[in-house]
PDB file of C-alpha atoms in Angstrom:
ATOM      1  CA  VAL A   1       6.806  -1.577 -14.237  1.00 90.00           C
ATOM      2  CA  GLN A   2       3.066  -1.470 -14.381  1.00 95.00           C
ATOM      3  CA  LEU A   3       0.990  -1.815 -11.221  1.00 97.00           C
ATOM      4  CA  GLN A   4      -2.615  -2.850 -10.862  1.00 97.00           C
ATOM      5  CA  ALA A   5      -4.304  -2.375  -7.512  1.00 97.00           C
ATOM      6  CA  SER A   6      -7.603  -4.022  -6.483  1.00 97.00           C
ATOM      7  CA  GLY A   7      -9.664  -5.032  -3.526  1.00 98.00           C
ATOM      8  CA  GLY A   8     -11.111  -1.736  -2.415  1.00 97.00           C
ATOM      9  CA  GLY A   9     -14.790  -1.456  -1.413  1.00 97.00           C
ATOM     10  CA  LEU A  10     -17.219  -0.496   1.354  1.00 98.00           C
ATOM     11  CA  VAL A  11     -16.754  -1.919   4.779  1.00 98.00           C
ATOM     12  CA  GLN A  12     -18.096  -1.151   8.228  1.00 98.00           C
ATOM     13  CA  ALA A  13     -15.875   0.343  10.960  1.00 98.00           C
ATOM     14  CA  GLY A  14     -14.059  -2.435  12.701  1.00 98.00           C
ATOM     15  CA  GLY A  15     -14.091  -4.625   9.659  1.00 98.00           C
ATOM     16  CA  SER A  16     -11.276  -5.855   7.439  1.00 98.00           C
ATOM     17  CA  LEU A  17     -10.253  -5.527   3.831  1.00 98.00           C
ATOM     18  CA  ARG A  18      -7.355  -6.845   1.840  1.00 98.00           C
ATOM     19  CA  LEU A  19      -5.822  -4.922  -1.039  1.00 98.00           C
ATOM     20  CA  SER A  20      -3.764  -6.515  -3.725  1.00 98.00           C
ATOM     21  CA  CYS A  21      -1.313  -5.000  -6.195  1.00 98.00           C
ATOM     22  CA  VAL A  22       0.057  -7.039  -9.143  1.00 98.00           C
ATOM     23  CA  ALA A  23       3.218  -5.840 -10.954  1.00 97.00           C
ATOM     24  CA  SER A  24       4.143  -6.553 -14.451  1.00 94.00           C
ATOM     25  CA  GLY A  25       7.736  -6.878 -15.674  1.00 80.00           C
ATOM     26  CA  PRO A  26      10.860  -8.581 -14.385  1.00 81.00           C
ATOM     27  CA  THR A  27      12.917  -7.969 -11.280  1.00 90.00           C
ATOM     28  CA  PHE A  28       9.906  -7.292  -9.030  1.00 95.00           C
ATOM     29  CA  ASP A  29      12.030  -8.334  -6.089  1.00 94.00           C
ATOM     30  CA  SER A  30      14.354  -5.355  -6.809  1.00 95.00           C
ATOM     31  CA  TYR A  31      11.747  -2.846  -5.844  1.00 97.00           C
ATOM     32  CA  ALA A  32      10.514  -1.829  -2.405  1.00 98.00           C
ATOM     33  CA  MET A  33       6.757  -1.662  -2.551  1.00 98.00           C
ATOM     34  CA  GLY A  34       4.775   1.021  -0.750  1.00 98.00           C
ATOM     35  CA  TRP A  35       1.143   1.738  -0.022  1.00 98.00           C
ATOM     36  CA  PHE A  36      -0.108   5.253   0.110  1.00 98.00           C
ATOM     37  CA  ARG A  37      -3.493   6.849   0.496  1.00 98.00           C
ATOM     38  CA  GLN A  38      -5.286   9.983  -0.335  1.00 98.00           C
ATOM     39  CA  ALA A  39      -8.473  11.098   1.383  1.00 96.00           C
ATOM     40  CA  PRO A  40     -10.801  13.716  -0.114  1.00 91.00           C
ATOM     41  CA  GLY A  41      -9.298  17.170   0.251  1.00 94.00           C
ATOM     42  CA  LYS A  42      -6.096  15.865   1.789  1.00 96.00           C
ATOM     43  CA  GLU A  43      -2.587  15.196   0.517  1.00 96.00           C
ATOM     44  CA  ARG A  44      -1.378  11.751  -0.359  1.00 97.00           C
ATOM     45  CA  GLU A  45       0.183  10.060   2.730  1.00 98.00           C
ATOM     46  CA  PHE A  46       2.456   7.222   3.369  1.00 98.00           C
ATOM     47  CA  VAL A  47       0.783   4.048   4.772  1.00 98.00           C
ATOM     48  CA  GLY A  48       3.544   1.483   4.656  1.00 98.00           C
ATOM     49  CA  THR A  49       6.299  -0.132   2.769  1.00 98.00           C
ATOM     50  CA  ILE A  50       8.109  -3.472   2.374  1.00 98.00           C
ATOM     51  CA  SER A  51      11.580  -4.230   1.188  1.00 98.00           C
ATOM     52  CA  GLY A  52      12.256  -6.116  -2.005  1.00 97.00           C
ATOM     53  CA  SER A  53      13.036  -9.256  -0.128  1.00 96.00           C
ATOM     54  CA  GLY A  54       9.982  -8.865   2.110  1.00 97.00           C
ATOM     55  CA  THR A  55      12.066  -9.080   5.267  1.00 97.00           C
ATOM     56  CA  THR A  56      11.550  -5.489   6.349  1.00 98.00           C
ATOM     57  CA  THR A  57       8.467  -3.367   6.720  1.00 98.00           C
ATOM     58  CA  ASP A  58       7.712   0.140   7.890  1.00 98.00           C
ATOM     59  CA  TYR A  59       4.332   1.590   8.753  1.00 98.00           C
ATOM     60  CA  ALA A  60       2.788   4.979   9.477  1.00 98.00           C
ATOM     61  CA  GLU A  61       1.879   5.429  13.168  1.00 98.00           C
ATOM     62  CA  SER A  62      -1.739   5.798  12.273  1.00 97.00           C
ATOM     63  CA  VAL A  63      -1.896   2.240  10.886  1.00 98.00           C
ATOM     64  CA  LYS A  64       0.672   0.343  12.908  1.00 98.00           C
ATOM     65  CA  GLY A  65      -0.756  -2.666  14.543  1.00 98.00           C
ATOM     66  CA  ARG A  66      -3.815  -2.690  12.248  1.00 98.00           C
ATOM     67  CA  PHE A  67      -2.332  -2.954   8.709  1.00 98.00           C
ATOM     68  CA  THR A  68       0.141  -5.526   7.441  1.00 98.00           C
ATOM     69  CA  ILE A  69       2.031  -5.502   4.182  1.00 98.00           C
ATOM     70  CA  SER A  70       3.217  -8.748   2.581  1.00 98.00           C
ATOM     71  CA  ARG A  71       4.582  -9.700  -0.777  1.00 98.00           C
ATOM     72  CA  ASP A  72       4.948 -12.770  -3.003  1.00 97.00           C
ATOM     73  CA  ASN A  73       7.903 -12.311  -5.273  1.00 96.00           C
ATOM     74  CA  VAL A  74       6.943 -15.406  -7.316  1.00 95.00           C
ATOM     75  CA  LYS A  75       3.457 -14.011  -8.125  1.00 96.00           C
ATOM     76  CA  ASN A  76       4.713 -10.393  -8.384  1.00 97.00           C
ATOM     77  CA  THR A  77       2.152  -9.391  -5.805  1.00 98.00           C
ATOM     78  CA  VAL A  78       2.052  -7.152  -2.814  1.00 98.00           C
ATOM     79  CA  CYS A  79      -0.907  -7.093  -0.362  1.00 98.00           C
ATOM     80  CA  LEU A  80      -2.136  -4.650   2.303  1.00 98.00           C
ATOM     81  CA  GLN A  81      -4.202  -6.438   4.971  1.00 98.00           C
ATOM     82  CA  MET A  82      -6.232  -3.844   6.775  1.00 98.00           C
ATOM     83  CA  ASN A  83      -7.943  -4.740  10.087  1.00 98.00           C
ATOM     84  CA  SER A  84      -9.844  -2.765  12.639  1.00 98.00           C
ATOM     85  CA  LEU A  85     -10.773  -0.259  10.009  1.00 98.00           C
ATOM     86  CA  LYS A  86     -11.864   3.285  11.085  1.00 98.00           C
ATOM     87  CA  PRO A  87     -13.860   5.902   9.111  1.00 97.00           C
ATOM     88  CA  GLU A  88     -10.637   7.981   8.947  1.00 97.00           C
ATOM     89  CA  ASP A  89      -9.107   5.170   6.879  1.00 98.00           C
ATOM     90  CA  THR A  90     -11.438   6.153   4.021  1.00 98.00           C
ATOM     91  CA  ALA A  91      -9.259   7.109   1.057  1.00 98.00           C
ATOM     92  CA  VAL A  92      -8.012   6.008  -2.386  1.00 98.00           C
ATOM     93  CA  TYR A  93      -5.179   3.568  -1.831  1.00 98.00           C
ATOM     94  CA  TYR A  94      -2.236   3.422  -4.201  1.00 98.00           C
ATOM     95  CA  CYS A  95       0.554   0.903  -4.483  1.00 98.00           C
ATOM     96  CA  ALA A  96       3.930   2.173  -5.687  1.00 98.00           C
ATOM     97  CA  ALA A  97       7.322   0.760  -6.484  1.00 98.00           C
ATOM     98  CA  SER A  98      10.682   2.222  -5.654  1.00 97.00           C
ATOM     99  CA  TRP A  99      14.366   1.389  -5.997  1.00 95.00           C
ATOM    100  CA  ILE A 100      14.742   2.695  -2.553  1.00 95.00           C
ATOM    101  CA  TYR A 101      13.157   1.452   0.650  1.00 96.00           C
ATOM    102  CA  SER A 102      11.803   4.684   1.998  1.00 96.00           C
ATOM    103  CA  ARG A 103       8.682   6.620   3.033  1.00 97.00           C
ATOM    104  CA  PRO A 104       8.569   9.789   0.784  1.00 96.00           C
ATOM    105  CA  ALA A 105       6.218   9.490  -2.116  1.00 96.00           C
ATOM    106  CA  GLY A 106       8.750  11.304  -4.294  1.00 96.00           C
ATOM    107  CA  LYS A 107      11.080   8.335  -4.045  1.00 97.00           C
ATOM    108  CA  TYR A 108       8.599   6.045  -5.750  1.00 98.00           C
ATOM    109  CA  ASN A 109       8.964   5.726  -9.448  1.00 95.00           C
ATOM    110  CA  TYR A 110       5.946   3.714 -10.466  1.00 96.00           C
ATOM    111  CA  TRP A 111       2.323   4.042  -9.355  1.00 97.00           C
ATOM    112  CA  GLY A 112      -0.787   2.000  -9.612  1.00 96.00           C
ATOM    113  CA  GLN A 113      -4.170   3.490 -10.429  1.00 94.00           C
ATOM    114  CA  GLY A 114      -5.598   3.454  -6.919  1.00 94.00           C
ATOM    115  CA  THR A 115      -8.517   1.654  -5.350  1.00 98.00           C
ATOM    116  CA  LEU A 116     -11.196   3.304  -3.180  1.00 98.00           C
ATOM    117  CA  VAL A 117     -11.712   2.142   0.363  1.00 98.00           C
ATOM    118  CA  THR A 118     -14.719   3.491   2.238  1.00 98.00           C
ATOM    119  CA  VAL A 119     -15.202   2.795   5.902  1.00 98.00           C
ATOM    120  CA  SER A 120     -18.593   3.591   7.199  1.00 97.00           C
ATOM    121  CA  SER A 121     -19.213   4.388  10.883  1.00 94.00           C
TER     122      SER A 121
END
């Protein structure tokens, strides 16, 4: 599975941004899809994940209520809608695929290249 993330950019605090991740290869709906982020000087952290069917989602407390993950298994795409952005959301965002619906980054087998989100105050 190859993953290509896009949609990052510069946005003001309080604004919104939508990230997309397109997957190549068959059986996309077999994978849980996660979003992670890594801020400068910090470790990569879990943002959220969605099950293969798209019926179940899980979010980090820091983004719950502001971020929403969705997927389209026909288009092999997963999206991260980010609202009410804060400067502390500034990071490189990565999409990842896993056979297991879970939070730990180590459970994810395939990773996209990352897309930079910068939130100005």
